[in-house]
Amino acid sequence: MFKYFPHTKSDIELMLKEMNISSIDELFSTVPKDVFLKKEYNLKSSMSEQEVRNYFKELDKENQELVIFSGLGLYDHYQPAVIDAITSRQEFLTSYTPYQPEVSQGTLQYIFEYQSMIQTITGMDVSNASMYDGTTSTAEACFMACNITKRKKILISNTINPNTINVIKTYLKFKNYEFEFVSSKNGVLDKDDLKSKINANIAGLVVQNPNFFGLVEDYSGVSDLLHELKSIFIQNSDISALGVLKTPFENGADIACGDCQSLGIPISFGGPTLGYLATKKKYARKIPGRISGYTVDSSGKRAYVLTLQAREQHIRRSKAVSNICSNQSLMVLFVTVYLSIMGKRGLEEVNELSYQNSHYLYERLLATNKFFDPFKQPFLKEFTLETTLSHDLIAKALLDKNIFGGFSLKQFSEEYENLINFAVTEKRTKAEIDTLIEVLEGLS
């Protein structure tokens, strides 16, 4: 056990002697005194194993189990028990990138299977091994568009999640790329405004479907408008929704990106998740990160390897497609297991149940005459309503019943001051939905 105890007194004395100094204070003498800890942490003395268990049991009692009716990028879908059973196995439980293919065939194979599934769901030809999350995958898609077209300006639909927009803006800023927003009309992309802003200097357009308000957008004619000027069409999507909606390929997109959290990854405290990024075959060498492919070894057996690694660690930084230096391989396993057991029909059922639940809540809220639909557009599992009720009052009343949501949008923009968002997945029961409605009916 003692090898797990760092910095024993004898260890410290030995290290100080090697450095020819007499004390810890002397070691840190160059550090300004005002940044030092002024007093010791209030840590209890050591405890036995049983005492530690009892301590954490008491802490656990303070946790509050909430029924979630909030979305905006993270969704409370059911996570089958088999996911934890497989992802916690020691053969898989690692976040390390499989740099040594000869000892990483299992990891490389499930990444390969993940890529194949993403290609099927998005309709695209090529998928990478994963990105950090949906926001960074969308920002990297913008880089791709600029690299492909050799142009420096991106159009961004303002119906994209503001958190994603913030990450895109940050990425573009340090590459000296420009951006401009395309406005919305009735909660969806304003195609007339797009026509007025598209020109031969535009690298690409980024949209989101379903969008920030939960609305399902119609992109008919958008790809033709962009491709006529050789611009790139980028579609961000909650990938679970693609089980029933038109694929990015069917919408004419060149790059599909977004978050995979809704496919078996728990919400936790907002992460970790993983971002997917898929594209057409002709842009495969422009895709960031790495791709798991397969070849044949000297014995004629299939061998999985990382390929097309146009990355910082392999080539000159200035020539690299992207400077991402890792991937989310453990989260990839979550998604791969989820999709393997759910299948095409299972994913459809998840969306059908979410649709039924969300529309039941939507109709009941409108019937209270306290909520109004400002957009009147189709939606899948998430919707945004307008209300004059205090959002703080709504949140407090629902939390008193252990319900989290709806989510006030006023923090994102003054335009959204009276807008509130609800998301309803297949996990929500009629009793839970009725409780939420009962609480809101009693507010004034």
Short mmCIF file of N, CA and C in Angstrom, two decimals, residues 287-385:
data_model
loop_
_atom_site.label_atom_id
_atom_site.label_comp_id
_atom_site.label_asym_id
_atom_site.label_seq_id
_atom_site.Cartn_x
_atom_site.Cartn_y
_atom_site.Cartn_z
N ILE A 287 -10.86 16.37 -43.58
CA ILE A 287 -11.55 16.13 -42.32
C ILE A 287 -10.56 16.18 -41.15
N PRO A 288 -10.91 16.81 -40.03
CA PRO A 288 -9.99 16.89 -38.89
C PRO A 288 -9.92 15.58 -38.11
N GLY A 289 -8.90 15.48 -37.26
CA GLY A 289 -8.79 14.31 -36.41
C GLY A 289 -8.25 13.12 -37.17
N ARG A 290 -8.73 11.94 -36.78
CA ARG A 290 -8.24 10.74 -37.42
C ARG A 290 -9.38 9.84 -37.85
N ILE A 291 -9.07 8.87 -38.69
CA ILE A 291 -10.05 7.91 -39.18
C ILE A 291 -9.51 6.51 -38.90
N SER A 292 -10.36 5.64 -38.39
CA SER A 292 -9.98 4.24 -38.22
C SER A 292 -10.37 3.50 -39.49
N GLY A 293 -9.36 2.92 -40.14
CA GLY A 293 -9.61 2.14 -41.35
C GLY A 293 -9.07 0.74 -41.17
N TYR A 294 -9.18 -0.09 -42.21
CA TYR A 294 -8.60 -1.42 -42.08
C TYR A 294 -7.85 -1.80 -43.35
N THR A 295 -6.88 -2.67 -43.15
CA THR A 295 -6.07 -3.19 -44.24
C THR A 295 -5.88 -4.68 -43.97
N VAL A 296 -4.92 -5.29 -44.63
CA VAL A 296 -4.64 -6.72 -44.44
C VAL A 296 -3.19 -6.86 -43.99
N ASP A 297 -2.96 -7.64 -42.93
CA ASP A 297 -1.59 -7.80 -42.44
C ASP A 297 -0.84 -8.87 -43.23
N SER A 298 0.38 -9.17 -42.81
CA SER A 298 1.24 -10.10 -43.55
C SER A 298 0.69 -11.52 -43.56
N SER A 299 -0.24 -11.80 -42.63
CA SER A 299 -0.86 -13.14 -42.57
C SER A 299 -2.18 -13.19 -43.33
N GLY A 300 -2.55 -12.08 -43.94
CA GLY A 300 -3.80 -12.04 -44.68
C GLY A 300 -5.02 -11.76 -43.83
N LYS A 301 -4.80 -11.38 -42.56
CA LYS A 301 -5.91 -11.08 -41.66
C LYS A 301 -6.24 -9.59 -41.69
N ARG A 302 -7.51 -9.28 -41.44
CA ARG A 302 -7.90 -7.87 -41.37
C ARG A 302 -7.21 -7.20 -40.18
N ALA A 303 -6.67 -6.00 -40.42
CA ALA A 303 -6.00 -5.24 -39.37
C ALA A 303 -6.49 -3.81 -39.39
N TYR A 304 -6.92 -3.31 -38.24
CA TYR A 304 -7.43 -1.94 -38.12
C TYR A 304 -6.28 -0.99 -37.79
N VAL A 305 -6.29 0.17 -38.44
CA VAL A 305 -5.23 1.17 -38.24
C VAL A 305 -5.83 2.57 -38.28
N LEU A 306 -5.11 3.56 -37.73
CA LEU A 306 -5.48 4.96 -37.91
C LEU A 306 -4.92 5.43 -39.23
N THR A 307 -5.73 6.15 -39.99
CA THR A 307 -5.30 6.56 -41.33
C THR A 307 -5.68 8.01 -41.60
N LEU A 308 -5.12 8.59 -42.66
CA LEU A 308 -5.39 9.98 -43.07
C LEU A 308 -5.25 10.94 -41.89
N GLN A 309 -4.13 10.85 -41.20
CA GLN A 309 -3.93 11.66 -39.99
C GLN A 309 -3.23 12.98 -40.31
N ALA A 310 -3.92 13.85 -41.01
CA ALA A 310 -3.33 15.16 -41.35
C ALA A 310 -3.41 16.08 -40.15
N ARG A 311 -2.59 15.76 -39.13
CA ARG A 311 -2.70 16.43 -37.84
C ARG A 311 -1.39 17.06 -37.42
N GLU A 312 -1.49 17.87 -36.40
CA GLU A 312 -0.34 18.62 -35.88
C GLU A 312 0.84 17.72 -35.52
N GLN A 313 0.57 16.57 -34.91
CA GLN A 313 1.64 15.72 -34.42
C GLN A 313 2.35 14.94 -35.54
N HIS A 314 1.79 14.97 -36.73
CA HIS A 314 2.35 14.17 -37.82
C HIS A 314 2.95 15.02 -38.94
N ILE A 315 2.46 16.24 -39.10
CA ILE A 315 2.98 17.11 -40.15
C ILE A 315 3.18 18.51 -39.57
N ARG A 316 3.72 19.40 -40.38
CA ARG A 316 3.94 20.77 -39.90
C ARG A 316 2.63 21.41 -39.46
N ARG A 317 2.68 22.10 -38.34
CA ARG A 317 1.48 22.71 -37.76
C ARG A 317 0.77 23.61 -38.78
N SER A 318 1.54 24.37 -39.54
CA SER A 318 0.94 25.30 -40.51
C SER A 318 0.22 24.57 -41.64
N LYS A 319 0.59 23.29 -41.86
CA LYS A 319 -0.02 22.52 -42.94
C LYS A 319 -1.14 21.60 -42.44
N ALA A 320 -1.29 21.52 -41.12
CA ALA A 320 -2.27 20.59 -40.55
C ALA A 320 -3.69 21.04 -40.83
N VAL A 321 -4.55 20.08 -41.13
CA VAL A 321 -5.97 20.37 -41.32
C VAL A 321 -6.57 20.89 -40.02
N SER A 322 -6.14 20.29 -38.91
CA SER A 322 -6.65 20.68 -37.60
C SER A 322 -5.58 20.41 -36.56
N ASN A 323 -5.69 21.07 -35.43
CA ASN A 323 -4.74 20.83 -34.34
C ASN A 323 -5.37 20.05 -33.20
N ILE A 324 -6.47 19.36 -33.46
CA ILE A 324 -7.04 18.49 -32.44
C ILE A 324 -6.05 17.34 -32.21
N CYS A 325 -5.76 17.04 -30.97
CA CYS A 325 -4.72 16.05 -30.65
C CYS A 325 -5.27 14.83 -29.92
N SER A 326 -6.57 14.64 -29.94
CA SER A 326 -7.13 13.50 -29.23
C SER A 326 -8.47 13.16 -29.85
N ASN A 327 -9.18 12.26 -29.20
CA ASN A 327 -10.55 11.96 -29.59
C ASN A 327 -11.30 11.48 -28.35
N GLN A 328 -12.57 11.18 -28.51
CA GLN A 328 -13.39 10.77 -27.37
C GLN A 328 -13.70 9.28 -27.48
N SER A 329 -12.67 8.45 -27.46
CA SER A 329 -12.87 7.03 -27.76
C SER A 329 -13.77 6.32 -26.76
N LEU A 330 -13.70 6.68 -25.48
CA LEU A 330 -14.59 6.03 -24.51
C LEU A 330 -16.04 6.41 -24.77
N MET A 331 -16.29 7.69 -25.08
CA MET A 331 -17.65 8.12 -25.41
C MET A 331 -18.12 7.48 -26.71
N VAL A 332 -17.18 7.26 -27.63
CA VAL A 332 -17.50 6.55 -28.87
C VAL A 332 -18.04 5.17 -28.55
N LEU A 333 -17.46 4.51 -27.56
CA LEU A 333 -17.93 3.17 -27.17
C LEU A 333 -19.36 3.24 -26.64
N PHE A 334 -19.68 4.26 -25.83
CA PHE A 334 -21.06 4.45 -25.36
C PHE A 334 -22.02 4.48 -26.55
N VAL A 335 -21.70 5.30 -27.54
CA VAL A 335 -22.57 5.49 -28.70
C VAL A 335 -22.66 4.21 -29.52
N THR A 336 -21.53 3.53 -29.71
CA THR A 336 -21.51 2.31 -30.51
C THR A 336 -22.37 1.22 -29.88
N VAL A 337 -22.26 1.06 -28.57
CA VAL A 337 -23.07 0.06 -27.87
C VAL A 337 -24.55 0.43 -27.98
N TYR A 338 -24.87 1.70 -27.75
CA TYR A 338 -26.26 2.16 -27.81
C TYR A 338 -26.88 1.87 -29.17
N LEU A 339 -26.20 2.27 -30.23
CA LEU A 339 -26.74 2.08 -31.58
C LEU A 339 -26.81 0.61 -31.95
N SER A 340 -25.87 -0.19 -31.45
CA SER A 340 -25.86 -1.62 -31.75
C SER A 340 -27.08 -2.32 -31.17
N ILE A 341 -27.47 -1.93 -29.95
CA ILE A 341 -28.61 -2.61 -29.32
C ILE A 341 -29.95 -1.99 -29.72
N MET A 342 -29.97 -0.70 -30.06
CA MET A 342 -31.22 -0.05 -30.43
C MET A 342 -31.60 -0.35 -31.88
N GLY A 343 -30.62 -0.27 -32.76
CA GLY A 343 -30.89 -0.49 -34.17
C GLY A 343 -31.74 0.63 -34.77
N LYS A 344 -32.02 0.49 -36.06
CA LYS A 344 -32.78 1.51 -36.78
C LYS A 344 -34.18 1.68 -36.19
N ARG A 345 -34.86 0.55 -35.95
CA ARG A 345 -36.23 0.63 -35.44
C ARG A 345 -36.27 1.18 -34.02
N GLY A 346 -35.30 0.81 -33.20
CA GLY A 346 -35.25 1.31 -31.84
C GLY A 346 -35.09 2.82 -31.79
N LEU A 347 -34.24 3.35 -32.68
CA LEU A 347 -34.03 4.80 -32.73
C LEU A 347 -35.30 5.50 -33.20
N GLU A 348 -36.01 4.87 -34.13
CA GLU A 348 -37.29 5.44 -34.57
C GLU A 348 -38.29 5.48 -33.42
N GLU A 349 -38.36 4.41 -32.63
CA GLU A 349 -39.30 4.35 -31.51
C GLU A 349 -38.99 5.41 -30.46
N VAL A 350 -37.71 5.63 -30.18
CA VAL A 350 -37.30 6.68 -29.24
C VAL A 350 -37.86 8.02 -29.69
N ASN A 351 -37.71 8.32 -30.98
CA ASN A 351 -38.20 9.59 -31.52
C ASN A 351 -39.72 9.66 -31.55
N GLU A 352 -40.37 8.55 -31.86
CA GLU A 352 -41.83 8.53 -31.90
C GLU A 352 -42.42 8.79 -30.51
N LEU A 353 -41.86 8.13 -29.50
CA LEU A 353 -42.34 8.34 -28.13
C LEU A 353 -42.05 9.76 -27.65
N SER A 354 -40.87 10.27 -27.99
CA SER A 354 -40.53 11.65 -27.63
C SER A 354 -41.48 12.63 -28.29
N TYR A 355 -41.81 12.35 -29.55
CA TYR A 355 -42.74 13.20 -30.30
C TYR A 355 -44.11 13.22 -29.62
N GLN A 356 -44.61 12.04 -29.28
CA GLN A 356 -45.93 11.95 -28.64
C GLN A 356 -45.94 12.67 -27.30
N ASN A 357 -44.92 12.46 -26.49
CA ASN A 357 -44.85 13.10 -25.18
C ASN A 357 -44.76 14.62 -25.28
N SER A 358 -43.89 15.09 -26.18
CA SER A 358 -43.69 16.55 -26.30
C SER A 358 -44.94 17.23 -26.83
N HIS A 359 -45.62 16.60 -27.77
CA HIS A 359 -46.82 17.23 -28.33
C HIS A 359 -47.99 17.19 -27.34
N TYR A 360 -48.03 16.17 -26.48
CA TYR A 360 -49.04 16.13 -25.43
C TYR A 360 -48.84 17.31 -24.48
N LEU A 361 -47.59 17.53 -24.05
CA LEU A 361 -47.30 18.66 -23.16
C LEU A 361 -47.58 19.98 -23.86
N TYR A 362 -47.18 20.09 -25.11
CA TYR A 362 -47.38 21.32 -25.89
C TYR A 362 -48.86 21.71 -25.94
N GLU A 363 -49.71 20.76 -26.28
CA GLU A 363 -51.15 21.03 -26.39
C GLU A 363 -51.75 21.40 -25.04
N ARG A 364 -51.33 20.72 -23.99
CA ARG A 364 -51.87 21.00 -22.65
C ARG A 364 -51.43 22.39 -22.16
N LEU A 365 -50.19 22.78 -22.47
CA LEU A 365 -49.72 24.11 -22.05
C LEU A 365 -50.46 25.21 -22.79
N LEU A 366 -50.71 25.03 -24.08
CA LEU A 366 -51.47 26.03 -24.84
C LEU A 366 -52.89 26.16 -24.29
N ALA A 367 -53.44 25.04 -23.83
CA ALA A 367 -54.81 25.04 -23.31
C ALA A 367 -54.96 25.83 -22.01
N THR A 368 -53.85 26.09 -21.33
CA THR A 368 -53.91 26.88 -20.09
C THR A 368 -54.12 28.37 -20.36
N ASN A 369 -53.90 28.77 -21.62
CA ASN A 369 -53.96 30.19 -22.02
C ASN A 369 -52.91 31.05 -21.32
N LYS A 370 -51.90 30.39 -20.77
CA LYS A 370 -50.78 31.12 -20.15
C LYS A 370 -49.51 31.01 -21.00
N PHE A 371 -49.57 30.14 -22.01
CA PHE A 371 -48.44 29.93 -22.91
C PHE A 371 -48.94 30.05 -24.35
N PHE A 372 -48.08 30.61 -25.21
CA PHE A 372 -48.45 30.85 -26.60
C PHE A 372 -47.29 30.45 -27.51
N ASP A 373 -47.63 29.97 -28.70
CA ASP A 373 -46.59 29.57 -29.65
C ASP A 373 -46.28 30.74 -30.58
N PRO A 374 -45.08 31.33 -30.48
CA PRO A 374 -44.75 32.48 -31.32
C PRO A 374 -44.32 32.09 -32.72
N PHE A 375 -44.09 30.80 -32.97
CA PHE A 375 -43.51 30.37 -34.25
C PHE A 375 -44.47 29.56 -35.12
N LYS A 376 -45.24 28.65 -34.48
CA LYS A 376 -46.16 27.77 -35.21
C LYS A 376 -45.44 27.01 -36.33
N GLN A 377 -44.37 26.33 -35.94
CA GLN A 377 -43.57 25.51 -36.85
C GLN A 377 -43.53 24.08 -36.31
N PRO A 378 -43.27 23.10 -37.18
CA PRO A 378 -43.17 21.71 -36.69
C PRO A 378 -41.98 21.51 -35.77
N PHE A 379 -42.12 20.61 -34.80
CA PHE A 379 -41.02 20.28 -33.89
C PHE A 379 -41.06 18.79 -33.59
N LEU A 380 -39.99 18.28 -33.01
CA LEU A 380 -39.88 16.85 -32.74
C LEU A 380 -40.06 16.54 -31.25
N LYS A 381 -39.10 16.91 -30.42
CA LYS A 381 -39.17 16.58 -28.99
C LYS A 381 -38.94 17.80 -28.11
N GLU A 382 -38.75 18.94 -28.73
CA GLU A 382 -38.39 20.15 -28.00
C GLU A 382 -39.13 21.32 -28.62
N PHE A 383 -39.63 22.22 -27.79
CA PHE A 383 -40.38 23.36 -28.32
C PHE A 383 -40.17 24.58 -27.44
N THR A 384 -40.44 25.74 -28.00
CA THR A 384 -40.28 27.01 -27.29
C THR A 384 -41.59 27.76 -27.30
N LEU A 385 -42.03 28.22 -26.14
CA LEU A 385 -43.29 28.96 -26.03
C LEU A 385 -43.03 30.33 -25.42
#
